[in-house]
CSV table of C-alpha atoms and ligand atoms in Angstrom, one decimal:
chain,number,residue,atom,x,y,z
A,15,MET,CA,-60.8,12.5,-5.8
A,16,GLY,CA,-60.3,13.5,-2.2
A,17,VAL,CA,-57.0,12.5,-0.5
A,18,VAL,CA,-57.1,10.8,2.9
A,19,ASN,CA,-53.6,9.9,4.0
A,20,VAL,CA,-53.8,7.7,7.1
A,21,THR,CA,-50.1,8.4,7.7
A,22,PRO,CA,-48.0,10.4,10.2
A,23,ASP,CA,-45.6,11.7,7.6
A,24,SER,CA,-47.3,12.6,4.3
A,25,PHE,CA,-45.8,15.8,2.8
A,26,SER,CA,-49.2,17.4,2.4
A,27,ASP,CA,-51.4,16.4,5.3
A,28,GLY,CA,-49.1,14.3,7.5
A,29,GLY,CA,-50.7,13.4,10.8
A,30,VAL,CA,-54.0,15.1,10.1
A,31,HIS,CA,-55.9,11.9,9.4
A,32,PHE,CA,-53.6,9.5,11.3
A,33,ARG,CA,-56.3,8.5,13.8
A,34,ALA,CA,-59.0,6.4,12.1
A,35,GLU,CA,-61.8,8.5,13.4
A,36,ASP,CA,-60.3,11.7,11.9
A,37,ALA,CA,-59.7,9.9,8.6
A,38,ILE,CA,-63.3,8.6,8.5
A,39,ALA,CA,-64.7,12.1,9.3
A,40,SER,CA,-62.6,13.7,6.6
A,41,ALA,CA,-63.7,11.1,4.0
A,42,ARG,CA,-67.3,11.8,4.8
A,43,ARG,CA,-66.8,15.5,4.7
A,44,MET,CA,-65.0,15.3,1.3
A,45,VAL,CA,-67.9,13.4,-0.3
A,46,ALA,CA,-70.4,15.9,1.2
A,47,ASP,CA,-68.2,18.6,-0.3
A,48,GLY,CA,-68.5,17.0,-3.7
A,49,ALA,CA,-65.8,14.4,-4.1
A,50,ALA,CA,-66.8,11.5,-6.4
A,51,ILE,CA,-64.3,9.2,-4.6
A,52,VAL,CA,-61.9,9.2,-1.7
A,53,ASP,CA,-58.4,7.9,-2.0
A,54,VAL,CA,-57.3,6.2,1.3
A,55,GLY,CA,-53.6,5.6,1.7
A,56,GLY,CA,-51.4,4.2,4.5
A,57,GLU,CA,-48.0,4.8,3.1
A,58,SER,CA,-46.3,8.1,2.3
A,59,THR,CA,-44.6,8.3,-1.1
A,60,ARG,CA,-43.2,11.7,-0.5
A,61,PRO,CA,-39.6,12.2,-1.8
A,62,GLY,CA,-37.1,10.5,0.5
A,63,SER,CA,-39.7,8.2,2.3
A,64,GLU,CA,-38.8,4.7,3.2
A,65,GLY,CA,-42.2,3.0,3.0
A,66,VAL,CA,-44.0,0.9,5.6
A,67,GLY,CA,-44.5,-2.9,6.1
A,68,VAL,CA,-47.7,-4.6,5.1
A,69,ASP,CA,-49.0,-5.1,8.7
A,70,GLU,CA,-48.7,-1.5,9.6
A,71,GLU,CA,-50.3,-0.4,6.3
A,72,LEU,CA,-53.2,-2.7,6.9
A,73,ARG,CA,-53.6,-1.5,10.5
A,74,ARG,CA,-53.8,2.1,9.2
A,75,VAL,CA,-56.2,1.8,6.3
A,76,LEU,CA,-58.5,-1.1,7.0
A,77,PRO,CA,-60.6,0.5,9.8
A,78,VAL,CA,-61.1,3.5,7.5
A,79,VAL,CA,-62.0,1.5,4.5
A,80,GLU,CA,-64.3,-0.7,6.6
A,81,ALA,CA,-66.1,2.3,8.0
A,82,VAL,CA,-66.8,4.2,4.8
A,83,ALA,CA,-66.7,1.8,1.8
A,84,SER,CA,-70.3,0.8,2.1
A,85,GLU,CA,-71.4,4.4,2.0
A,86,LEU,CA,-68.8,6.2,-0.1
A,87,PRO,CA,-66.8,5.3,-3.3
A,88,VAL,CA,-63.4,4.4,-2.1
A,89,SER,CA,-60.0,4.1,-3.8
A,90,ILE,CA,-57.1,2.3,-2.0
A,91,ASP,CA,-53.8,4.0,-2.6
A,92,THR,CA,-51.4,1.0,-2.3
A,93,ALA,CA,-48.8,-0.9,-4.2
A,94,LYS,CA,-49.3,-4.0,-2.0
A,95,ALA,CA,-51.5,-6.9,-3.2
A,96,GLU,CA,-52.5,-7.9,0.3
A,97,VAL,CA,-53.6,-4.4,1.2
A,98,ALA,CA,-55.6,-4.0,-2.1
A,99,ARG,CA,-57.2,-7.5,-1.6
A,100,ARG,CA,-58.5,-6.7,1.9
A,101,ALA,CA,-59.7,-3.2,0.9
A,102,LEU,CA,-61.5,-4.5,-2.2
A,103,GLU,CA,-63.2,-7.2,0.0
A,104,LEU,CA,-64.4,-4.4,2.2
A,105,GLY,CA,-65.9,-2.6,-0.8
A,106,ALA,CA,-63.2,-0.4,-2.3
A,107,GLU,CA,-63.7,0.1,-6.0
A,108,LEU,CA,-60.4,1.4,-7.3
A,109,VAL,CA,-56.8,0.5,-6.7
A,110,ASN,CA,-54.4,3.5,-7.1
A,111,ASP,CA,-50.9,2.0,-7.6
A,112,VAL,CA,-48.1,4.5,-7.8
A,113,THR,CA,-45.8,1.7,-9.1
A,114,ALA,CA,-48.2,0.8,-12.0
A,115,LEU,CA,-48.0,-2.9,-11.1
A,116,ARG,CA,-44.2,-3.0,-10.8
A,117,GLY,CA,-44.2,-3.1,-7.0
A,118,ASP,CA,-45.9,-6.4,-6.2
A,119,PRO,CA,-46.2,-9.1,-8.8
A,120,ALA,CA,-49.5,-10.3,-7.2
A,121,LEU,CA,-51.4,-7.0,-7.5
A,122,GLY,CA,-52.6,-7.3,-11.1
A,123,ALA,CA,-54.4,-10.6,-10.4
A,124,VAL,CA,-56.0,-9.2,-7.3
A,125,VAL,CA,-57.4,-6.2,-9.3
A,126,ALA,CA,-58.5,-8.5,-12.1
A,127,ASP,CA,-60.2,-11.1,-9.8
A,128,ALA,CA,-62.2,-8.3,-8.1
A,129,GLY,CA,-63.1,-6.6,-11.4
A,130,ALA,CA,-61.9,-3.4,-9.8
A,131,TYR,CA,-60.8,-0.2,-11.4
A,132,LEU,CA,-57.1,0.5,-11.5
A,133,CYS,CA,-55.0,3.7,-11.7
A,134,LEU,CA,-51.5,3.2,-13.3
A,135,MET,CA,-49.1,6.0,-12.4
A,136,HIS,CA,-45.7,6.9,-13.9
A,137,MET,CA,-42.8,7.2,-11.5
A,138,GLN,CA,-39.1,7.4,-12.5
A,139,GLY,CA,-37.0,5.6,-9.8
A,140,GLU,CA,-38.4,5.0,-6.3
A,141,PRO,CA,-39.6,7.5,-3.6
A,142,ARG,CA,-36.3,7.3,-1.6
A,143,THR,CA,-34.2,8.6,-4.5
A,144,MET,CA,-36.6,9.8,-7.2
A,145,GLN,CA,-35.9,13.5,-6.9
A,146,VAL,CA,-32.1,13.1,-7.3
A,147,ASP,CA,-31.5,14.5,-10.7
A,148,PRO,CA,-34.4,13.1,-12.7
A,149,ARG,CA,-33.8,13.2,-16.5
A,150,TYR,CA,-35.8,12.7,-19.7
A,151,GLY,CA,-35.3,13.3,-23.4
A,152,ASP,CA,-38.9,14.2,-24.0
A,153,VAL,CA,-40.8,13.8,-20.8
A,154,ALA,CA,-44.4,13.7,-22.2
A,155,SER,CA,-43.7,11.1,-24.8
A,156,GLU,CA,-41.6,8.9,-22.4
A,157,VAL,CA,-44.3,9.0,-19.8
A,158,ALA,CA,-47.0,8.2,-22.4
A,159,SER,CA,-45.0,5.3,-23.8
A,160,PHE,CA,-44.4,3.9,-20.2
A,161,LEU,CA,-48.1,4.2,-19.5
A,162,GLU,CA,-49.0,2.5,-22.7
A,163,GLN,CA,-46.8,-0.4,-21.8
A,164,ARG,CA,-48.2,-0.6,-18.3
A,165,ILE,CA,-51.8,-0.7,-19.7
A,166,ALA,CA,-50.8,-3.6,-22.0
A,167,PHE,CA,-49.3,-5.4,-19.0
A,168,ALA,CA,-52.3,-4.8,-16.8
A,169,VAL,CA,-54.6,-6.2,-19.6
A,170,GLN,CA,-52.3,-9.3,-19.8
A,171,GLU,CA,-52.8,-9.7,-16.1
A,172,GLY,CA,-56.6,-9.9,-16.7
A,173,VAL,CA,-57.6,-6.3,-15.9
A,174,ARG,CA,-60.2,-5.0,-18.3
A,175,GLU,CA,-58.9,-2.1,-20.3
A,176,ASP,CA,-62.1,-0.1,-19.7
A,177,ARG,CA,-61.4,-0.2,-16.0
A,178,ILE,CA,-57.9,1.4,-16.3
A,179,CYS,CA,-57.0,5.1,-15.8
A,180,VAL,CA,-53.6,6.6,-16.2
A,181,ASP,CA,-51.6,9.3,-14.3
A,182,PRO,CA,-48.3,11.0,-15.3
A,183,GLY,CA,-47.2,11.1,-11.7
A,184,ILE,CA,-46.7,14.7,-10.9
A,185,GLY,CA,-43.6,15.0,-8.6
A,186,PHE,CA,-42.6,11.3,-9.0
A,187,GLY,CA,-39.0,11.6,-10.4
A,188,LYS,CA,-39.6,14.9,-12.1
A,189,THR,CA,-38.3,18.4,-11.8
A,190,THR,CA,-40.6,21.4,-11.6
A,191,GLU,CA,-40.1,22.0,-15.4
A,192,HIS,CA,-41.0,18.3,-16.1
A,193,ASN,CA,-44.2,18.6,-14.0
A,194,PHE,CA,-45.3,21.7,-15.9
A,195,GLU,CA,-44.4,20.4,-19.3
A,196,LEU,CA,-46.5,17.3,-18.5
A,197,LEU,CA,-49.4,19.5,-17.7
A,198,ARG,CA,-48.8,21.7,-20.8
A,199,ARG,CA,-48.7,18.6,-23.1
A,200,LEU,CA,-51.3,16.6,-21.3
A,201,ASP,CA,-52.9,15.8,-24.7
A,202,VAL,CA,-50.0,13.4,-25.3
A,203,ILE,CA,-51.1,11.4,-22.2
A,204,ALA,CA,-54.9,11.8,-23.0
A,205,SER,CA,-54.3,10.4,-26.5
A,206,LEU,CA,-53.8,7.0,-24.8
A,207,GLY,CA,-57.6,6.9,-24.7
A,208,ARG,CA,-57.9,6.3,-21.0
A,209,PRO,CA,-59.2,8.7,-18.3
A,210,VAL,CA,-56.3,10.8,-17.0
A,211,VAL,CA,-55.7,11.4,-13.3
A,212,ILE,CA,-53.7,14.4,-12.1
A,213,GLY,CA,-52.4,14.9,-8.6
A,214,PHE,CA,-50.8,18.4,-8.4
A,215,SER,CA,-52.6,19.4,-5.2
A,216,ARG,CA,-50.2,21.1,-2.7
A,217,LYS,CA,-47.1,19.7,-4.5
A,218,ARG,CA,-43.7,21.4,-4.0
A,219,SER,CA,-43.4,22.5,-7.7
A,220,LEU,CA,-46.3,24.9,-7.0
A,221,GLY,CA,-44.4,26.5,-4.2
A,222,ARG,CA,-41.2,26.6,-6.2
A,223,VAL,CA,-42.9,28.4,-9.2
A,224,LEU,CA,-44.1,31.0,-6.7
A,225,GLY,CA,-40.4,31.8,-5.9
A,226,ASP,CA,-39.4,29.6,-3.0
A,227,PRO,CA,-36.6,27.2,-4.3
A,228,ASP,CA,-36.8,25.1,-1.1
A,229,ALA,CA,-40.6,24.8,-0.9
A,230,ASN,CA,-41.8,21.4,0.2
A,231,THR,CA,-45.5,22.1,-0.6
A,232,GLY,CA,-47.6,24.6,-2.5
A,233,PRO,CA,-50.6,26.7,-1.5
A,234,LEU,CA,-54.3,26.1,-2.3
A,235,SER,CA,-54.5,29.0,-4.8
A,236,ALA,CA,-51.7,27.4,-6.9
A,237,SER,CA,-53.3,23.9,-6.5
A,238,LEU,CA,-56.6,25.3,-7.9
A,239,ALA,CA,-54.8,26.8,-10.9
A,240,ALA,CA,-53.1,23.5,-11.6
A,241,ALA,CA,-56.3,21.6,-11.4
A,242,VAL,CA,-58.2,23.9,-13.7
A,243,THR,CA,-55.5,24.0,-16.3
A,244,ALA,CA,-55.2,20.2,-16.1
A,245,TYR,CA,-59.0,19.9,-16.6
A,246,GLU,CA,-58.9,22.1,-19.6
A,247,ARG,CA,-56.2,19.9,-21.1
A,248,GLY,CA,-58.2,16.7,-20.7
A,249,ALA,CA,-57.7,15.5,-17.1
A,250,THR,CA,-60.9,13.7,-15.8
A,251,ILE,CA,-59.9,12.9,-12.2
A,252,LEU,CA,-58.2,15.5,-10.0
A,253,ARG,CA,-56.6,14.1,-6.9
A,254,VAL,CA,-56.9,16.9,-4.3
A,255,HIS,CA,-56.8,17.6,-0.6
A,256,ASP,CA,-59.1,20.6,-0.5
A,257,VAL,CA,-62.2,19.2,-2.1
A,258,ARG,CA,-64.8,22.0,-1.7
A,259,GLU,CA,-62.5,24.6,-3.2
A,260,HIS,CA,-61.6,22.3,-6.1
A,261,VAL,CA,-65.2,21.4,-6.8
A,262,GLU,CA,-66.1,25.1,-7.0
A,263,ALA,CA,-63.2,26.0,-9.2
A,264,LEU,CA,-63.9,23.1,-11.5
A,265,ALA,CA,-67.6,23.9,-11.7
A,266,VAL,CA,-66.7,27.3,-13.0
A,267,ALA,CA,-64.2,25.9,-15.4
A,268,ARG,CA,-66.7,23.4,-16.7
A,269,GLU,CA,-69.1,26.2,-17.6
A,270,VAL,CA,-66.4,27.6,-19.9
A,271,VAL,CA,-65.1,24.3,-21.4
A,272,ALA,CA,-68.5,22.6,-21.9
B,18,HH2,N1,-49.5,11.6,-5.3
B,18,HH2,C1,-49.3,11.2,-4.1
B,18,HH2,C2,-49.7,9.9,-3.7
B,18,HH2,N2,-50.5,9.1,-4.5
B,18,HH2,N3,-51.5,8.8,-6.6
B,18,HH2,C3,-51.7,9.2,-7.8
B,18,HH2,N4,-52.4,8.4,-8.7
B,18,HH2,N5,-51.3,10.4,-8.3
B,18,HH2,C4,-50.5,11.2,-7.5
B,18,HH2,O1,-50.1,12.3,-8.0
B,18,HH2,C5,-50.2,10.8,-6.2
B,18,HH2,C6,-50.7,9.6,-5.7
B,18,HH2,C7,-48.5,12.0,-3.1
B,18,HH2,O2,-49.3,12.9,-2.5
B,18,HH2,P1,-49.9,12.7,-1.0
B,18,HH2,O3,-50.7,11.5,-1.0
B,18,HH2,O4,-50.6,14.0,-0.6
B,18,HH2,O5,-48.6,12.6,-0.1
B,18,HH2,P2,-47.8,11.3,0.5
B,18,HH2,O6,-47.3,10.5,-0.6
B,18,HH2,O7,-46.6,12.0,1.2
B,18,HH2,O8,-48.7,10.6,1.4
């Protein structure tokens, strides 16, 4: 899954795809490089971010979705029902909701009515404050039980269970240790029986493990290691910024795992 953030302020690629034509060109290049799907988002969820209103989010993402959804598989990264509804009408196939249907009470029905795929992600707290002293007893089992409850809720809302994938939410209300423990024990999340999404690409924990306690991002080399080890532990969708390099690394890993 290639990431196309149509935002001025994303931690990882802020501003690079803010103009629609740049985002459209990147989406096409990612699929040419081997991405199975592109994840288009108009709101940064980086630690400390405030969020954007629905009109601005629509203005950012719709021209991009409209241009590419008939030619490429598109995921819409949003927690807003109206943004999801319009993107699905234009041909998006998956709704990637970092709030796992807790942000907008109307989103579940929108996904269900469209028969779309849904990614449910775990987050402790909300982006503005989530990195202020996150705590867990047992991070892997708490995240798994949250995701299990959110799957049940989505199914109650009418979403077909076989359309749901789950994501432990690397960096969303987690310390570096929590993020790596989630990867180490990914089998606990995979045992929910749904495809597992991992988004470790460029995240700050990677830079911190490399010795910079104030890192806000991590390098490509570290992203590749995280993706390969996640794949070995059962991840099926890797959400990444550098598609070609990840496709190559995963092709090699697949030769070993298969
Ligand atoms: N991470 C980000 C955004 N959306 N969705 C899922 N399912 N999993 C993730 O790990 C995930 C996500 C944050 O990364 P990015 O989009 O690069 O940055 P920003 O939120 O600053 O736009």
